[in-house]
Coordinates of N, CA and C in Angstrom, one line a residue:
X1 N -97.9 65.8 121.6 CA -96.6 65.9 121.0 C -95.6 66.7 121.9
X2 N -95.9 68.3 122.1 CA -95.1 68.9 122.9 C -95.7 70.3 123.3
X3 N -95.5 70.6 124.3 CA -96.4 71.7 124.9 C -95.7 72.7 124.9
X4 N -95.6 73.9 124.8 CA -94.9 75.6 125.0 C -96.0 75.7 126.5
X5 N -95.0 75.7 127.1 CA -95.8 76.2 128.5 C -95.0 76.6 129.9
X6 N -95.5 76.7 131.0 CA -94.3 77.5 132.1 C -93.5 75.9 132.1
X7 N -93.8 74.7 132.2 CA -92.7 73.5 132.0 C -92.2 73.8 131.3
X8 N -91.5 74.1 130.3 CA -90.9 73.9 129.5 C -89.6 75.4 129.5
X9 N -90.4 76.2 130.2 CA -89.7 77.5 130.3 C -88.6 77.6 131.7
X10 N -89.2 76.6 132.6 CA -88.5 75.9 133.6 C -87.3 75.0 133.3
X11 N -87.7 74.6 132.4 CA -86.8 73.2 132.1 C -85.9 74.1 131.2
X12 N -86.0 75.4 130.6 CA -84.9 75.7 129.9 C -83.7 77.0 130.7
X13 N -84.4 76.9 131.9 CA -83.9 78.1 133.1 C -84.4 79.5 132.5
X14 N -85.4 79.5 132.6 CA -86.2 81.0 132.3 C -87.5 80.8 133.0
X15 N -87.9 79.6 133.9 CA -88.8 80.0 135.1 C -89.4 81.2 135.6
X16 N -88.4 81.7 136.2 CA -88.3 83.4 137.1 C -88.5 84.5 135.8
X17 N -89.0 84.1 134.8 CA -89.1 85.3 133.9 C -90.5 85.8 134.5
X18 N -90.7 87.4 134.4 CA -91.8 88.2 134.6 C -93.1 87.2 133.8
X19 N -94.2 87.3 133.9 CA -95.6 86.7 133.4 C -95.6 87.3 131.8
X20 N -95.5 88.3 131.6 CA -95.6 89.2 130.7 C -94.5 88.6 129.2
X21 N -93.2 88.4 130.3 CA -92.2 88.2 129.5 C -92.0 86.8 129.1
X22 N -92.9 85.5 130.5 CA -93.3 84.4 129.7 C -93.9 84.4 128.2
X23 N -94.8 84.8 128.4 CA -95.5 84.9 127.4 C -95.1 85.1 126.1
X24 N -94.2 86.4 126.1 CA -93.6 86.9 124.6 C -92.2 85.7 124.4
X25 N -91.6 85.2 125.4 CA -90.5 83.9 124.9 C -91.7 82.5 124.2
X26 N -92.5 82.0 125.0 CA -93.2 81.1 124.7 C -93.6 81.7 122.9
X27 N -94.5 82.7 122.7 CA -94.4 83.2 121.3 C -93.5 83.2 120.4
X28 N -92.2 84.0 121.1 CA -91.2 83.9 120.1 C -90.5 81.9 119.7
X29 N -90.9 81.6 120.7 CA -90.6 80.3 120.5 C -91.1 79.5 119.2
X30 N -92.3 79.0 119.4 CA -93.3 78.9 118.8 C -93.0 79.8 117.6
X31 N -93.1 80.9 117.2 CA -93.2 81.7 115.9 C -91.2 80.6 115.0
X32 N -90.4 80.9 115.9 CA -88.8 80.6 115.5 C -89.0 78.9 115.2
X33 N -90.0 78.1 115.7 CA -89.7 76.7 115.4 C -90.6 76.7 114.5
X34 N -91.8 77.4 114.3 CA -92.2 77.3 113.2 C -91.6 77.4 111.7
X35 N -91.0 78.6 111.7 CA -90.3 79.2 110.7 C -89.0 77.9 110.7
X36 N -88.3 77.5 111.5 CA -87.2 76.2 111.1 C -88.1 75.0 110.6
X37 N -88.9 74.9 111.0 CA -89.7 73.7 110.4 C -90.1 73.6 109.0
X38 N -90.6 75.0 109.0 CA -90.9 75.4 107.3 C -89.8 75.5 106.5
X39 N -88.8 75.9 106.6 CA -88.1 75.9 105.8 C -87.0 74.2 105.7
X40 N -87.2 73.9 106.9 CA -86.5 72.5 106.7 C -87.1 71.6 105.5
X41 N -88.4 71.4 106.3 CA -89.6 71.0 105.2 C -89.7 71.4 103.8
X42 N -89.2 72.8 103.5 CA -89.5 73.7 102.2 C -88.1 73.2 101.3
X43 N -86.9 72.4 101.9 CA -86.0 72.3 101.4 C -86.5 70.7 100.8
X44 N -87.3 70.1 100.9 CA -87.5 68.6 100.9 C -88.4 68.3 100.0
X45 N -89.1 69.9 99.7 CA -90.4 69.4 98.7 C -90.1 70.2 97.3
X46 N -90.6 69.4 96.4 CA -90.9 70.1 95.3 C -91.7 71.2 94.7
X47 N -91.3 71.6 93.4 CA -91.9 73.2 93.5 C -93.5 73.0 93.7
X48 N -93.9 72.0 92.8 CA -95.2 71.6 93.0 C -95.9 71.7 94.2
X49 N -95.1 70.5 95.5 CA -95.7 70.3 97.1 C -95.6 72.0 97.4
X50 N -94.4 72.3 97.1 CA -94.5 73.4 97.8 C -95.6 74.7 97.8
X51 N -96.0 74.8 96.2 CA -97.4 75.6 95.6 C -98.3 74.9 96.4
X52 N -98.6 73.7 96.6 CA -99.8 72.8 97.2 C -99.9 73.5 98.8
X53 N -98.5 73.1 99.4 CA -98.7 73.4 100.9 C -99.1 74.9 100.9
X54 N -98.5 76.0 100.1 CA -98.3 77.5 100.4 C -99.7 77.4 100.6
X55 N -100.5 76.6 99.4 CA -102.3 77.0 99.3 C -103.1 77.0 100.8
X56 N -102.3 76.0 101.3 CA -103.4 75.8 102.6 C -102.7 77.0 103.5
X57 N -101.6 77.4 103.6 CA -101.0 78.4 104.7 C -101.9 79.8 104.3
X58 N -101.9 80.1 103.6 CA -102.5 80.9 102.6 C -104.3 81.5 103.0
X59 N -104.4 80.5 102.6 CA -105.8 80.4 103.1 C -106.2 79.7 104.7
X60 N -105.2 80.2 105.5 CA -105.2 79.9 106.8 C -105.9 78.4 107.6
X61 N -105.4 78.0 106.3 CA -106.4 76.3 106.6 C -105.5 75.4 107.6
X62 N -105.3 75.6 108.6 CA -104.4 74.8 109.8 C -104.7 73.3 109.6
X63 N -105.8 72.8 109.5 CA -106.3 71.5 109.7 C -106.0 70.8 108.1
X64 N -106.0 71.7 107.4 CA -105.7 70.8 106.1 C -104.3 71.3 105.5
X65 N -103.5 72.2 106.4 CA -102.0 71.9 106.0 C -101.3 70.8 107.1
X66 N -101.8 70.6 107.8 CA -101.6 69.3 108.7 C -101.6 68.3 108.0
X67 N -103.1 68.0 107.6 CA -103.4 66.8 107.1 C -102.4 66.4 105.7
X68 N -102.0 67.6 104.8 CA -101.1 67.3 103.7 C -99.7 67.1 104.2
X69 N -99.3 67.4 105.5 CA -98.0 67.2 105.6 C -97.5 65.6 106.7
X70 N -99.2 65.3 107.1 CA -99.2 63.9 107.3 C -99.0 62.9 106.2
X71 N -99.1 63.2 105.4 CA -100.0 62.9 103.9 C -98.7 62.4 103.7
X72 N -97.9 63.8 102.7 CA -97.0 64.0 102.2 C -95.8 63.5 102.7
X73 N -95.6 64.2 104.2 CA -94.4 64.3 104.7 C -94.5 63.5 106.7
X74 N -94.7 61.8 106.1 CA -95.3 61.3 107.5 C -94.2 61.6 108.6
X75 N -92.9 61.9 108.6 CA -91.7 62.0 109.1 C -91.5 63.2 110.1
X76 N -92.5 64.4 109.7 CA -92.7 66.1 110.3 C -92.4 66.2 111.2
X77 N -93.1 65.2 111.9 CA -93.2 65.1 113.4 C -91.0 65.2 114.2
X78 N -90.7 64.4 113.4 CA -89.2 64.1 113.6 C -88.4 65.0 113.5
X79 N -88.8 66.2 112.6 CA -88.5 67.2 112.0 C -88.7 68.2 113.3
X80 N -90.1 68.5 113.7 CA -90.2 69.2 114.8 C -89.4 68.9 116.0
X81 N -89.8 67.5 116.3 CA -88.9 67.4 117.5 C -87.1 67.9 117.7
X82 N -87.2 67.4 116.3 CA -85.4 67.8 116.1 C -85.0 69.3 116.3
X83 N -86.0 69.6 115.8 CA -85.4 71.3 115.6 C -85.9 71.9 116.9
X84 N -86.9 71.9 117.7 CA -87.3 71.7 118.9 C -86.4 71.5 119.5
X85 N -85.5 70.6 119.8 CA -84.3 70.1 120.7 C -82.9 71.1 120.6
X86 N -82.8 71.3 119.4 CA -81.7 72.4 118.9 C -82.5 73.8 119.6
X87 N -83.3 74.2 119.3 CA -83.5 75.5 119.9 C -83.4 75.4 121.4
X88 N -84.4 74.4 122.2 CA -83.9 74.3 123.1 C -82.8 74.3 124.0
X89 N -81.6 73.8 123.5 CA -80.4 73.9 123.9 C -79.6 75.4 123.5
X90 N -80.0 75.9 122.5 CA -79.9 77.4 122.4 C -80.3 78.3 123.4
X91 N -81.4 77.6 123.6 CA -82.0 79.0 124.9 C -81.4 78.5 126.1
X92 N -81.2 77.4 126.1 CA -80.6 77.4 127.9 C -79.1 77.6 127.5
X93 N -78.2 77.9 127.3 CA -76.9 78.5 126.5 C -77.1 79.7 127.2
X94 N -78.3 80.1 126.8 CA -78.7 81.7 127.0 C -79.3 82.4 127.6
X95 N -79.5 81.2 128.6 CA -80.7 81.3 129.7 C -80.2 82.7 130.6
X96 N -79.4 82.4 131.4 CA -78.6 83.1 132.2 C -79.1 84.7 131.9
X97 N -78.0 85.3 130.3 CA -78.1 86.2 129.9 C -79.3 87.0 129.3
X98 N -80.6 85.8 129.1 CA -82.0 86.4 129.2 C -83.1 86.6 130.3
X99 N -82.3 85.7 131.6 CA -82.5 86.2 132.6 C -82.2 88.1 133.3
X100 N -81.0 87.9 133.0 CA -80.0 89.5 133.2 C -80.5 90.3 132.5
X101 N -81.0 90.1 131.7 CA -81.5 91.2 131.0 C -82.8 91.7 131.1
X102 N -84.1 90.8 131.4 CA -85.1 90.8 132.2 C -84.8 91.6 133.1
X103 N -83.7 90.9 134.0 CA -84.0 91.8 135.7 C -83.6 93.4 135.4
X104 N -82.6 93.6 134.3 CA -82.3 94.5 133.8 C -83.2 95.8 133.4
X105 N -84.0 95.3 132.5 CA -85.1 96.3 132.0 C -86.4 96.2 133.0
X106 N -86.7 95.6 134.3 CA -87.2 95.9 135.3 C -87.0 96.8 136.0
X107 N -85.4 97.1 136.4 CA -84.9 97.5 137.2 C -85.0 99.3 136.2
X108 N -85.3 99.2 135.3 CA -84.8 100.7 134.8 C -86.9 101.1 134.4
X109 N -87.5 100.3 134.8 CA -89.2 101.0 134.2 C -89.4 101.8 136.0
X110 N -89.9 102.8 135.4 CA -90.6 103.8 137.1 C -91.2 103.2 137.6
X111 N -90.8 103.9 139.1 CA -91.8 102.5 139.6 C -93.6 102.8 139.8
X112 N -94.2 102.4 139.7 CA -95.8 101.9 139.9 C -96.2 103.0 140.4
X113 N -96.9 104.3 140.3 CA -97.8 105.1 140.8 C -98.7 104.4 141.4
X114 N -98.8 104.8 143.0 CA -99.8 104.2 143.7 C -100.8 105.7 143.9
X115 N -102.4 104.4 143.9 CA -103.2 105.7 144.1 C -103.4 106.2 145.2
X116 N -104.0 107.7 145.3 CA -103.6 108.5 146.8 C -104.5 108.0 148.1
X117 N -104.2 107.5 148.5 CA -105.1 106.6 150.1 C -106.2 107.6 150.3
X118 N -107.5 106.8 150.5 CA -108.5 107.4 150.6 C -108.7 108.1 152.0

């Protein structure tokens, strides 16, 4: 479907981010399209689907909240992609100024105690 990975962090001009700081964008990524997806989806289903799906999130059942939203909602995928693409174009908007700010709070941590030469 679609990968969160340094591609993708390239393709949105946040490449050059620290390793550290990859990592917590890729997260926050991932956590923010989840959360638009759910609620896209949460607008679409009834109170019922929706008590159904909570059950599996709930009980941390990944493989069988998948499977009900295949089930239920064969379209998801469309859903993800879409909101996927919208965020996407959010963050490169903002690439720039999440770069600057990176270099920013580098530039201000002490630097590296090195140990005393043997």
């Amino acid at each position: 479907m679609f990968k969160l990975d340094d591609n993708l962090l390239r393709e949105l001009g946040l490449g050059d981010l620290p390793a550290q700081e990859k990592n917590t964008m890729l997260r926050h990524i991932y956590e923010t399209l989840e959360m638009r997806v759910g609620m896209k989806l949460a607008e679409q289903m009834t109170n019922e689907q929706l008590d159904e799906f909570e059950g599996y999130i709930d009980k941390n059942d990944e493989a069988g909240a998948l499977k009900w939203l295949e089930t239920n909602f064969p379209n998801y995928k469309d859903v993800v992609a879409s909101e996927l693409e919208s965020l996407k174009n959010e963050i490169k908007s903002s690439a720039s100024q999440i770069l600057e700010a990176s270099q920013a709070a580098m530039q201000q941590q002490p630097p590296q105690q090195q140990p005393p030469a043997a």
